[in-house]
PDB file of C-alpha atoms in Angstrom:
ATOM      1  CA  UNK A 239     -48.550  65.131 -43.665  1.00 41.00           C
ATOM      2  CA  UNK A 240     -46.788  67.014 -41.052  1.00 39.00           C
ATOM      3  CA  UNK A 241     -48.771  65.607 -38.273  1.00 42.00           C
ATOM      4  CA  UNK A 242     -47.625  62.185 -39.386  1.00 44.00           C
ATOM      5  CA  UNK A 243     -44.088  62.632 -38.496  1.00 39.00           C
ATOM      6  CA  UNK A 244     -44.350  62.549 -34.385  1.00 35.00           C
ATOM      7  CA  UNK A 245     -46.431  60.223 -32.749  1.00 33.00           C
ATOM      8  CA  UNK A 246     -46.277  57.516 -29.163  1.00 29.00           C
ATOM      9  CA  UNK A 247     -47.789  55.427 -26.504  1.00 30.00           C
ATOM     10  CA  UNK A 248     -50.487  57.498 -25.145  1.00 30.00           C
ATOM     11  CA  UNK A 249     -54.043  55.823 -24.868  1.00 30.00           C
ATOM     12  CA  UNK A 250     -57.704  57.281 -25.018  1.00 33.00           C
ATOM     13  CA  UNK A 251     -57.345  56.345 -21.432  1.00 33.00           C
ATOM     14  CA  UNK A 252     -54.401  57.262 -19.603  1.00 29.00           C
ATOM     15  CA  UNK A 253     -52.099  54.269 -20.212  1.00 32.00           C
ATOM     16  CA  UNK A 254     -48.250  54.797 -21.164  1.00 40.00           C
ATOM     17  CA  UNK A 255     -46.183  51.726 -22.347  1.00 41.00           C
ATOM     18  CA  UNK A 256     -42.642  52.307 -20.935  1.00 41.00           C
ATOM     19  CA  UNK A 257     -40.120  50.371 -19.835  1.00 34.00           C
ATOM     20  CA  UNK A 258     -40.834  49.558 -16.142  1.00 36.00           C
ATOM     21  CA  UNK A 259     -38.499  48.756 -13.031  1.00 37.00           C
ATOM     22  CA  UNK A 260     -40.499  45.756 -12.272  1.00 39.00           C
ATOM     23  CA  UNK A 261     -38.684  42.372 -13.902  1.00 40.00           C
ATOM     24  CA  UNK A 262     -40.783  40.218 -16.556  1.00 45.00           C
ATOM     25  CA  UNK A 263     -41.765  36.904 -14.558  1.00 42.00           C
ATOM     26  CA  UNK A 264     -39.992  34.225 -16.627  1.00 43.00           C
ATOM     27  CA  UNK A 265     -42.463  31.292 -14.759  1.00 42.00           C
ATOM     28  CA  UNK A 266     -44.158  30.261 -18.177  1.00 69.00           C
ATOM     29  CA  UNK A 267     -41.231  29.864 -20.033  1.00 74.00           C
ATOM     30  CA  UNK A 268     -38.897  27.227 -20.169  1.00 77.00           C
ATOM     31  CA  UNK A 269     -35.045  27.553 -21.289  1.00 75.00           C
ATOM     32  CA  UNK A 270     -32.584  25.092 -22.357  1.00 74.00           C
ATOM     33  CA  UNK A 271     -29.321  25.309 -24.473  1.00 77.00           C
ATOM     34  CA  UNK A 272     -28.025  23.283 -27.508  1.00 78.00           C
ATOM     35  CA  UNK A 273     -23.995  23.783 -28.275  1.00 74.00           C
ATOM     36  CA  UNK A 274     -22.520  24.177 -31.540  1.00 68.00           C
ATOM     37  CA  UNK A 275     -19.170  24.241 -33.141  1.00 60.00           C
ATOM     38  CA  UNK A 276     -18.656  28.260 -34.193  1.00 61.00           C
ATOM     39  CA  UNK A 277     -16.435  28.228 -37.661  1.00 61.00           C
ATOM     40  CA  UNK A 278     -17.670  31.722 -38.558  1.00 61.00           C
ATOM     41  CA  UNK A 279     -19.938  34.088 -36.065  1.00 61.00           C
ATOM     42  CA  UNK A 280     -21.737  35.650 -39.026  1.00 70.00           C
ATOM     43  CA  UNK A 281     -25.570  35.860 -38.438  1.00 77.00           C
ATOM     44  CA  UNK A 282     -25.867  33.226 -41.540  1.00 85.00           C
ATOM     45  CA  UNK A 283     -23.531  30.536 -39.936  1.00 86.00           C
ATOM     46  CA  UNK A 284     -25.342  31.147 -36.780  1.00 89.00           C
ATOM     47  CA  UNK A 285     -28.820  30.780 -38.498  1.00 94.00           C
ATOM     48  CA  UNK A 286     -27.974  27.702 -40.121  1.00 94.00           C
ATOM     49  CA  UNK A 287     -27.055  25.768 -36.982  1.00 93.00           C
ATOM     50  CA  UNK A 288     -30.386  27.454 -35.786  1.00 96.00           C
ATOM     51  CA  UNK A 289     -31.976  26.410 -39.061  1.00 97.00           C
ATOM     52  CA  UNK A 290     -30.667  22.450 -39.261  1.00 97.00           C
ATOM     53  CA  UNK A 291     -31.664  22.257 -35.535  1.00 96.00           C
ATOM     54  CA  UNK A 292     -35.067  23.123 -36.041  1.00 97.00           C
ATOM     55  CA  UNK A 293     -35.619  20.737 -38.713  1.00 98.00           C
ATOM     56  CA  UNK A 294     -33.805  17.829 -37.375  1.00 97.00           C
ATOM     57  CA  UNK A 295     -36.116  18.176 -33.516  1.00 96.00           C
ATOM     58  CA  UNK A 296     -39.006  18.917 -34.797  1.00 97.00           C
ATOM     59  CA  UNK A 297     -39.938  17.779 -38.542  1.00 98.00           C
ATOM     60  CA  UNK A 298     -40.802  14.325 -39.336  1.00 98.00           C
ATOM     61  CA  UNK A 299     -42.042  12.217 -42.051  1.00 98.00           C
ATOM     62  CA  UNK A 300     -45.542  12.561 -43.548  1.00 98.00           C
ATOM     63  CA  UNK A 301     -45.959  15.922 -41.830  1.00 98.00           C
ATOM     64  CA  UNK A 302     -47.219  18.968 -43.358  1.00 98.00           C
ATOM     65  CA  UNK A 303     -45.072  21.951 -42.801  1.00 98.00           C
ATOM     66  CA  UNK A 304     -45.657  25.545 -42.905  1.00 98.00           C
ATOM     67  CA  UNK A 305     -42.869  27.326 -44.775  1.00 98.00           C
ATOM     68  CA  UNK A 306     -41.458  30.425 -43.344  1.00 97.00           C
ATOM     69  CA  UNK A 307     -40.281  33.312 -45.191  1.00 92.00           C
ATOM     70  CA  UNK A 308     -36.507  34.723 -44.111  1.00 93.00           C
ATOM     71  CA  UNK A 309     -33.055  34.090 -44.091  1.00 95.00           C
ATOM     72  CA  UNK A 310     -32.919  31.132 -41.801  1.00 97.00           C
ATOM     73  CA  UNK A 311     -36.463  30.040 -43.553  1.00 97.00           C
ATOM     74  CA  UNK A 312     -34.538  29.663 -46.486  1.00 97.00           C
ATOM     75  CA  UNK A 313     -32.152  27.707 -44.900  1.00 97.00           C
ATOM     76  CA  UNK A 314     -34.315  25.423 -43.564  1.00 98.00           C
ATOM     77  CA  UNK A 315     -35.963  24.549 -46.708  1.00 98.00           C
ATOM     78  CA  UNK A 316     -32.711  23.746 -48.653  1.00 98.00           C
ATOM     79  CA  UNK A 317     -32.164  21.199 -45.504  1.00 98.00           C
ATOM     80  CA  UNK A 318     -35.502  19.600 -45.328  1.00 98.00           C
ATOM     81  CA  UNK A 319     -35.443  19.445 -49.355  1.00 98.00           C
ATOM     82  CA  UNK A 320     -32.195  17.875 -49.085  1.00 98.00           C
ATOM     83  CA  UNK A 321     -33.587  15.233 -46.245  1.00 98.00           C
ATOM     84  CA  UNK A 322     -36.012  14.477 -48.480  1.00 98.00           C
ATOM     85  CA  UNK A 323     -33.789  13.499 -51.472  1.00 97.00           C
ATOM     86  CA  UNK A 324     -31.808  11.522 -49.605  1.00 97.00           C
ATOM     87  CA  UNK A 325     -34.370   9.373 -48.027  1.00 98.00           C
ATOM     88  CA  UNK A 326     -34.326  10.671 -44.197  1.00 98.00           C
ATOM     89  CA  UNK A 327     -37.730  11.914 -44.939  1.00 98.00           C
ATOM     90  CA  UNK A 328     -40.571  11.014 -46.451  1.00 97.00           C
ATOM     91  CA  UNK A 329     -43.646  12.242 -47.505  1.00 97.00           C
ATOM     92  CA  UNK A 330     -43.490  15.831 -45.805  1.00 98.00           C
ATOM     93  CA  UNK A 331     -46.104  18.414 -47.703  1.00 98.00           C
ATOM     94  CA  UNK A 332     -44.592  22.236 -47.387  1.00 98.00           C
ATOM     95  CA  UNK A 333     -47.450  25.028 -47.517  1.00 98.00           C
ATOM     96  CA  UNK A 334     -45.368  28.058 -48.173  1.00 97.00           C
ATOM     97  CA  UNK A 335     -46.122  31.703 -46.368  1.00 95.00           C
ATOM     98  CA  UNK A 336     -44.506  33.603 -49.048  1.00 93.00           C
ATOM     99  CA  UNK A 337     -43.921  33.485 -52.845  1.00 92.00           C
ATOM    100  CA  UNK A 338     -40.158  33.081 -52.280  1.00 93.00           C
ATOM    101  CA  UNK A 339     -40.637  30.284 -49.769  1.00 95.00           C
ATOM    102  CA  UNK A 340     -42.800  28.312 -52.963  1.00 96.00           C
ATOM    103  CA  UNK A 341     -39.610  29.843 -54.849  1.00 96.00           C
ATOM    104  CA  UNK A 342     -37.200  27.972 -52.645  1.00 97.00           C
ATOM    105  CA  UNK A 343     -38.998  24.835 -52.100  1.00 98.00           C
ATOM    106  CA  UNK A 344     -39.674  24.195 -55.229  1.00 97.00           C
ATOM    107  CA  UNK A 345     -36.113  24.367 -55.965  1.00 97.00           C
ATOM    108  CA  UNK A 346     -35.224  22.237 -53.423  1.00 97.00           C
ATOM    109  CA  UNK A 347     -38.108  19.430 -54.399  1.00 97.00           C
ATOM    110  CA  UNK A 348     -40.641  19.408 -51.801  1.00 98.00           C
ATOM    111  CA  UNK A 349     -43.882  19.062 -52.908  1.00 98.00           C
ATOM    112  CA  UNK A 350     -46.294  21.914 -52.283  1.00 97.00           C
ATOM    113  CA  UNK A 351     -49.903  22.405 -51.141  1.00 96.00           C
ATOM    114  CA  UNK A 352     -51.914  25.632 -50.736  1.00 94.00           C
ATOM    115  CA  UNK A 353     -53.114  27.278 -47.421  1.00 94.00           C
ATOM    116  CA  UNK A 354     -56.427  27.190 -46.938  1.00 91.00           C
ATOM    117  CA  UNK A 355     -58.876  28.126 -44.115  1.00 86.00           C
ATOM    118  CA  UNK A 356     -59.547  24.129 -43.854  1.00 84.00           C
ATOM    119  CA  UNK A 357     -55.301  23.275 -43.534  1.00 88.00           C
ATOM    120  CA  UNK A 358     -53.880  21.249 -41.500  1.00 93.00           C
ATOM    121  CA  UNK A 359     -50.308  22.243 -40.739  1.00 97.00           C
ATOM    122  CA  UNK A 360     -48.436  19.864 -38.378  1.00 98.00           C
ATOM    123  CA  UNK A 361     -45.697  21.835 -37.754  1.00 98.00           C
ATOM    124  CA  UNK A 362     -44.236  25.850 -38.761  1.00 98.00           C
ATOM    125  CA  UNK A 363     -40.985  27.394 -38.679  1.00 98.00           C
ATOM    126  CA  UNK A 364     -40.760  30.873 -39.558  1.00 98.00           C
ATOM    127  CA  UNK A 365     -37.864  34.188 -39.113  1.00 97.00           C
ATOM    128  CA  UNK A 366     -38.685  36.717 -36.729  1.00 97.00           C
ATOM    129  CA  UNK A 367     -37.585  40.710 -37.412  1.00 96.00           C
ATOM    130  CA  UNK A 368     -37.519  40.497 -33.408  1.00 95.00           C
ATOM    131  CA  UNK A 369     -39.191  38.406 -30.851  1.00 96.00           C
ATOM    132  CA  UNK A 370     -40.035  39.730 -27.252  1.00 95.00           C
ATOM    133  CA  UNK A 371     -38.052  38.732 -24.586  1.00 92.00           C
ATOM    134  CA  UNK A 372     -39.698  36.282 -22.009  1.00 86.00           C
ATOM    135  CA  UNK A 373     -43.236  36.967 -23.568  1.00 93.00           C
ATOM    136  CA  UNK A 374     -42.311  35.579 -26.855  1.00 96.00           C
ATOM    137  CA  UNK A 375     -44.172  37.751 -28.669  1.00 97.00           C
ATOM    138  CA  UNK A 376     -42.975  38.450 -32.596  1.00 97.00           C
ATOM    139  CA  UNK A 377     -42.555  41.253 -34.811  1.00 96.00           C
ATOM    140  CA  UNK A 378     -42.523  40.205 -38.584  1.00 96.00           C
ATOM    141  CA  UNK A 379     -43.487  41.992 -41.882  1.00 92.00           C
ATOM    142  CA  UNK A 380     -41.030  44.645 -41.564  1.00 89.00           C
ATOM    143  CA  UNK A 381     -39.095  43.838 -44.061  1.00 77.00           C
ATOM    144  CA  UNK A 382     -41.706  42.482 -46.576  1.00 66.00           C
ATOM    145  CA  UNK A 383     -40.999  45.130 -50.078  1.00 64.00           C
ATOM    146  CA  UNK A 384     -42.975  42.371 -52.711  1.00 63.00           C
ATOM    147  CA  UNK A 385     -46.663  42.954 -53.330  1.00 60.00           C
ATOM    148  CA  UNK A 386     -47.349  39.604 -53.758  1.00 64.00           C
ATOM    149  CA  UNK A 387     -45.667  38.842 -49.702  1.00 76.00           C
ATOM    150  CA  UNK A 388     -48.777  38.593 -47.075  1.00 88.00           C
ATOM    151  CA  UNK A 389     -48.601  38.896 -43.517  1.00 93.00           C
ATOM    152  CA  UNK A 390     -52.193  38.189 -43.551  1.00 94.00           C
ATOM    153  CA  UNK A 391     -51.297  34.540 -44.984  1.00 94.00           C
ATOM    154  CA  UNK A 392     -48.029  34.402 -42.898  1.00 95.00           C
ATOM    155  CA  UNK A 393     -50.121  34.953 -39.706  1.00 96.00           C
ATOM    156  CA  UNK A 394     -52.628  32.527 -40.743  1.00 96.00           C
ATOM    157  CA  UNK A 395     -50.626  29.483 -41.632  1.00 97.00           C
ATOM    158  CA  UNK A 396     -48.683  30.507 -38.413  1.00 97.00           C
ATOM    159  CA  UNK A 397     -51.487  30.296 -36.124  1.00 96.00           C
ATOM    160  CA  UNK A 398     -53.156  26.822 -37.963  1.00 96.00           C
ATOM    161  CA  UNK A 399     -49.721  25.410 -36.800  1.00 97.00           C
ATOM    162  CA  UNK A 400     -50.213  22.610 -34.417  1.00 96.00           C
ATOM    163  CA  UNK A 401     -46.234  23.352 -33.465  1.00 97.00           C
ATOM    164  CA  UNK A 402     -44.159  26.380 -34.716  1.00 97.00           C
ATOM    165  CA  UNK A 403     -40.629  27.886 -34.187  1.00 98.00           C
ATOM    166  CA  UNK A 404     -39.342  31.114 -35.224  1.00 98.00           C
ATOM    167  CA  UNK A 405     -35.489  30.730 -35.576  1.00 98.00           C
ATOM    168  CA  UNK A 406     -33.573  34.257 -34.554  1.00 97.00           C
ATOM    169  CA  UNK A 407     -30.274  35.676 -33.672  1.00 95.00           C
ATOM    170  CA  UNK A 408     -29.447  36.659 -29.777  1.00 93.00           C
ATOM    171  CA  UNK A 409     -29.696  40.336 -31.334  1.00 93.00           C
ATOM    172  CA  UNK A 410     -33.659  39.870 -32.099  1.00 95.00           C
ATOM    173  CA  UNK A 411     -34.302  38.646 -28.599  1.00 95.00           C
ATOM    174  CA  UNK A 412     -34.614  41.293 -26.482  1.00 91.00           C
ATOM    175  CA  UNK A 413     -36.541  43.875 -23.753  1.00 87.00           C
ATOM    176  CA  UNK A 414     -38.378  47.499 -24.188  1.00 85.00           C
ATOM    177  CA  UNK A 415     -38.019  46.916 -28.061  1.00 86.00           C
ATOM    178  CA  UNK A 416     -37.969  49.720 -30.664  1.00 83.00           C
ATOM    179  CA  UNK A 417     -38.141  49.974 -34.178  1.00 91.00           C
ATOM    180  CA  UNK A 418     -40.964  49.541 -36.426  1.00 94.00           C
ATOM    181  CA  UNK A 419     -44.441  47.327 -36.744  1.00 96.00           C
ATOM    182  CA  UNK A 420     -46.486  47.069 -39.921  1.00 96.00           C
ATOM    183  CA  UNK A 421     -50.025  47.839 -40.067  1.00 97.00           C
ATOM    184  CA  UNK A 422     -51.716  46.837 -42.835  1.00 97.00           C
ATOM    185  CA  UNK A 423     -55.176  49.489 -43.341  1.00 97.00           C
ATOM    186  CA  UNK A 424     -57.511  49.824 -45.674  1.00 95.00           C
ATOM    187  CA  UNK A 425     -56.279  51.937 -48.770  1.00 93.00           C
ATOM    188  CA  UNK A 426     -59.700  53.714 -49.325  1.00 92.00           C
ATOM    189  CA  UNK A 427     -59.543  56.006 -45.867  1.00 92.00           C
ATOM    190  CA  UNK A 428     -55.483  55.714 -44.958  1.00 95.00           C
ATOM    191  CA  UNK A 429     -54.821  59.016 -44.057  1.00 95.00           C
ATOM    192  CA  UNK A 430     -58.016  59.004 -41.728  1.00 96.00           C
ATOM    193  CA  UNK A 431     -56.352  55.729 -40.099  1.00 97.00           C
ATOM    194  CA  UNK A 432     -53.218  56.915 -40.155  1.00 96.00           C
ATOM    195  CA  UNK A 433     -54.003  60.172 -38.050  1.00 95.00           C
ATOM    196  CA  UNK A 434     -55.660  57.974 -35.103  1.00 96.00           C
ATOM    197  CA  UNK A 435     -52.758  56.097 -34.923  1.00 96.00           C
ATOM    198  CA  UNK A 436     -51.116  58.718 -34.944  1.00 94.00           C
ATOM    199  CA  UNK A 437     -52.255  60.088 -32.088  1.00 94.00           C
ATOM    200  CA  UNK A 438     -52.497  57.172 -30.195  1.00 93.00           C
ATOM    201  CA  UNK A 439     -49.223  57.012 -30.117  1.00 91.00           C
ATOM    202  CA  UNK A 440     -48.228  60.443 -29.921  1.00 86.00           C
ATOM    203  CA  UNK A 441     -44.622  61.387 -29.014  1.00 84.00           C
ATOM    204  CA  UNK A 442     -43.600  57.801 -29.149  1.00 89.00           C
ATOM    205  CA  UNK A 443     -43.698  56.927 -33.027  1.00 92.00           C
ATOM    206  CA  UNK A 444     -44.054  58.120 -36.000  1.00 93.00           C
ATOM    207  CA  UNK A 445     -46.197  56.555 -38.816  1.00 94.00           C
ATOM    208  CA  UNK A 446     -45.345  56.595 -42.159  1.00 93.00           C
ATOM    209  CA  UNK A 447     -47.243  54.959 -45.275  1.00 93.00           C
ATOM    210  CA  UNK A 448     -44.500  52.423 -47.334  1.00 92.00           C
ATOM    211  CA  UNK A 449     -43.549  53.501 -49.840  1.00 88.00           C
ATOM    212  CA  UNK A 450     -43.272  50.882 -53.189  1.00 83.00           C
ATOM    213  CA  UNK A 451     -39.811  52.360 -54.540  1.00 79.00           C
ATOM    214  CA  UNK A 452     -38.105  52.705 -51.456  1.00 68.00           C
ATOM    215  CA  UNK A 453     -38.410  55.910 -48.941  1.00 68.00           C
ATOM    216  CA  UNK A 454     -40.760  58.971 -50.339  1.00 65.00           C
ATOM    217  CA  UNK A 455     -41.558  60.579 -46.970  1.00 74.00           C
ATOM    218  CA  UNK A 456     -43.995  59.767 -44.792  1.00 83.00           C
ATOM    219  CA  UNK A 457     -47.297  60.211 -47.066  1.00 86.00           C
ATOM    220  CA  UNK A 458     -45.425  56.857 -49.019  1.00 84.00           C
ATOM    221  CA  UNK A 459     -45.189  59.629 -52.354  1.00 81.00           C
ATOM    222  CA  UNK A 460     -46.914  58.848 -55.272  1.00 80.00           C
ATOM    223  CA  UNK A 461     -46.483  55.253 -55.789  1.00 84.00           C
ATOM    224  CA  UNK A 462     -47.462  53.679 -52.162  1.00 89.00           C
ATOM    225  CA  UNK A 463     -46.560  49.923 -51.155  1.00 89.00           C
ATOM    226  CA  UNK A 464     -49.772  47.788 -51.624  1.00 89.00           C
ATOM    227  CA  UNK A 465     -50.222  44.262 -50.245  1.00 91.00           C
ATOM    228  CA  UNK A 466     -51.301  41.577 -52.693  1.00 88.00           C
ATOM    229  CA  UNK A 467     -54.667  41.961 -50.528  1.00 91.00           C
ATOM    230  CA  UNK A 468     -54.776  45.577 -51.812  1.00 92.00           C
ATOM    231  CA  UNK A 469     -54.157  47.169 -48.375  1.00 94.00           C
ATOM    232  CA  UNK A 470     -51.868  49.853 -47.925  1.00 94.00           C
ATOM    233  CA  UNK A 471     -48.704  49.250 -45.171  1.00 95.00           C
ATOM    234  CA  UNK A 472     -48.307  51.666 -42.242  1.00 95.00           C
ATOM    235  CA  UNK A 473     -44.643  51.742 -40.571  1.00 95.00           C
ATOM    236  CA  UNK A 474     -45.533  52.770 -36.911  1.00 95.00           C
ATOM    237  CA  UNK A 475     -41.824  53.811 -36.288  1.00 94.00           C
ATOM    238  CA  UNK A 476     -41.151  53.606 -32.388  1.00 93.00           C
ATOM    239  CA  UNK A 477     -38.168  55.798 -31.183  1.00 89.00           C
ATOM    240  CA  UNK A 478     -39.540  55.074 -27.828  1.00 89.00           C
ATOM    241  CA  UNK A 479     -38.771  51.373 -25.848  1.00 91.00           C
ATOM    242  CA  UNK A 480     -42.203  49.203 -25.686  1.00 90.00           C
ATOM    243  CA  UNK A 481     -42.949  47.317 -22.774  1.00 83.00           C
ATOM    244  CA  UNK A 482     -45.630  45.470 -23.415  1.00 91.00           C
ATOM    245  CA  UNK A 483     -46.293  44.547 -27.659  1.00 95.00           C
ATOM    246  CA  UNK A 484     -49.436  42.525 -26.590  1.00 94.00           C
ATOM    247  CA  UNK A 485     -50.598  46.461 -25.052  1.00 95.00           C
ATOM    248  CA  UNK A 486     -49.547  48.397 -28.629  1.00 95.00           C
ATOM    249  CA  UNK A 487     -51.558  45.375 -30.675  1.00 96.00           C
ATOM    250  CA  UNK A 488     -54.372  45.611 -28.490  1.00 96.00           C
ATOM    251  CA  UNK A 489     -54.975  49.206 -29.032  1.00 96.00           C
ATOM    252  CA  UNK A 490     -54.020  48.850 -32.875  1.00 97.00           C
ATOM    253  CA  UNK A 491     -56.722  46.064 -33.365  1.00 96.00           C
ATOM    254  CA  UNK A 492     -59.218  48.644 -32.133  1.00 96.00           C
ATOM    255  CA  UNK A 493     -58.439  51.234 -34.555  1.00 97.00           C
ATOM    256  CA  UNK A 494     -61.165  51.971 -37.239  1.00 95.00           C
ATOM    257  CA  UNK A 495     -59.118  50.581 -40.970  1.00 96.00           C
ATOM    258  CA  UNK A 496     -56.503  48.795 -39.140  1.00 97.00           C
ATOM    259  CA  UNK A 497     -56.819  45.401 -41.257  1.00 97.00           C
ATOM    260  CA  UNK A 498     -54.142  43.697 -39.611  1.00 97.00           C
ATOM    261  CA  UNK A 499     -50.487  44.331 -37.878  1.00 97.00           C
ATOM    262  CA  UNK A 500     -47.027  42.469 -37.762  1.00 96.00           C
ATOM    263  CA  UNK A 501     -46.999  41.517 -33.648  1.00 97.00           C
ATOM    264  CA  UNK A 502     -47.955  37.665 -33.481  1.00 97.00           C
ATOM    265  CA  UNK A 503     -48.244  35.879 -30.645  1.00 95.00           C
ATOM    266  CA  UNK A 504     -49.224  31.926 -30.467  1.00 91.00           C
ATOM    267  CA  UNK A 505     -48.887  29.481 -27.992  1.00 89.00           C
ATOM    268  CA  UNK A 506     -46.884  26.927 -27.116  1.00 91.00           C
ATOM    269  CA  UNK A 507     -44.397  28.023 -29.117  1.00 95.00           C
ATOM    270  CA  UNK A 508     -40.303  27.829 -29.493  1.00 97.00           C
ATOM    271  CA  UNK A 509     -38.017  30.656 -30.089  1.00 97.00           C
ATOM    272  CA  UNK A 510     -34.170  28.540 -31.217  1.00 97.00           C
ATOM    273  CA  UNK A 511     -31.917  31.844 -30.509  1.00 96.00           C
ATOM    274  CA  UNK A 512     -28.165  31.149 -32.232  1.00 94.00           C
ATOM    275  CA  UNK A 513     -25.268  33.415 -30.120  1.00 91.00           C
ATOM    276  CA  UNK A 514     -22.172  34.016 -31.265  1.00 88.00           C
ATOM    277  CA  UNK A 515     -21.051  32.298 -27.991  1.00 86.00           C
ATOM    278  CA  UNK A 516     -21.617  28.601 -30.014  1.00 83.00           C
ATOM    279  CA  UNK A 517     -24.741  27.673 -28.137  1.00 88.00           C
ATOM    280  CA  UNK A 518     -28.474  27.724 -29.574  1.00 92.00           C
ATOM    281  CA  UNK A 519     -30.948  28.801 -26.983  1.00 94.00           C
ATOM    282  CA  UNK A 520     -34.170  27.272 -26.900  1.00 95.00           C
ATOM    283  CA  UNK A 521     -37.075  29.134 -24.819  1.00 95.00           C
ATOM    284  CA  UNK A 522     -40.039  27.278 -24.988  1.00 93.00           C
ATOM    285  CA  UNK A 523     -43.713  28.678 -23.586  1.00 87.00           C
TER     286      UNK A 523
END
């Protein structure tokens, strides 16, 4: 498993994603800010301004809403469950992404549907492990440990969303990212699919299979992470800045076993970014 420890942006064809010169055009986006009153700049206080604010603009009765999965996801289903028992909205049907967002809302007494292929999802809010700057473009799934979590169905209710918001901190909103991006691949032929990414991105990452009881090196030991789906994760580990995360999930959809990947990307759709300034961004494309 040596040769899974070193890997980076280099394409069968010789394309490098690094971090160029030449600024981002920032013509399809459209920014606005929202103050608040800071009491505490913790990233939960911020994400519960970000949290009420998203649910207050953008939710409305009789809608069905896609339930995130996150910290300011649960946030903004204790709000919206507490809207609803107090009368300021009605009949709102919450199709959860996660087991812990049917946890939550359940708790907090909004009634439930299941996704299907057929939904119909008014509106989706959702966390974000980091969202592209200008682009918009997400990362999520890193953090997902539960083998009963999908990105596959967090994706999909995502993209039925007529409307969606991901609700982040200033920190995860930034340029020439690094860090990590799930792949979910097939468990049969991993290592096979784990070498090509590999060297696709060789010098620039390293890939390491999850691991289901925490780390265990980069073969994932002898109890891998498996999805609910029964796909095994890959951690492509970037220790070099991406410019482009619409380039890296391009390549990775073309990758023989690559099932699916955390970058998501959806439009229109609104990032609400709390700073610790007091002021909630909004950056709408």
């Amino acid at each position: 498993m040596a040769s899974l420890a070193t890997s980076t942006l280099v394409y069968s064809t010789p394309v490098r994603i690094k971090t160029s010169s030449k600024p981002r055009s920032s013509s399809r986006t459209c920014k606005k800010t929202v103050p608040f009153l800071v009491t505490r700049a913790d990233s939960s206080s911020l994400l519960l301004h970000a949290a009420k604010h998203t649910v207050d603009k953008h939710i409305q009765s009789g809608m069905v809403v896609g339930l995130g999965s996150g910290q300011a996801s649960g946030m903004a289903i204790q709000y919206l469950g507490r809207l609803l028992r107090t009368g300021a909205l009605k009949d709102i049907v919450g199709v959860p992404m996660s087991v812990t967002s049917a946890s939550e809302a359940a708790k907090a007494g909004i009634p439930l549907d299941v996704y299907q292929d057929s939904s119909q999802i008014d509106f989706a809010f959702d966390d974000a492990d980091i969202i592209e700057e200008e682009t918009l473009v997400a990362i999520i799934g890193r953090q997902k440990s539960q083998s009963d979590e999908s990105i596959i169905q967090e994706k999909s209710i995502l993209k039925a969303a007529n409307k969606l918001v991901f609700m982040i901190t200033e920190k995860q909103y930034m340029g020439g990212l690094e860090g990590s991006i799930p792949v979910l691949v097939q468990a049969l032929n991993w290592m096979e699919t784990a070498e090509e990414i590999d060297d696709l991105f060789l010098g620039d990452a390293e890939v390491w299979r999850r691991s289901s009881i925490g780390q265990a090196g980069p073969a994932g030991g002898d109890y891998p992470f498996l999805t609910r789906e029964g796909h095994n994760v890959l951690d492509v580990i970037f220790t070099s800045p991406i410019q482009s995360l619409a380039e890296v999930a391009e390549s990775l959809d073309k990758v023989d076993g690559v099932v699916d990947h955390g970058v998501f990307s959806k439009f229109p759709c609104t990032v609400v970014i709390a700073a610790e300034s007091g002021v909630l961004n909004i950056v709408d494309r």
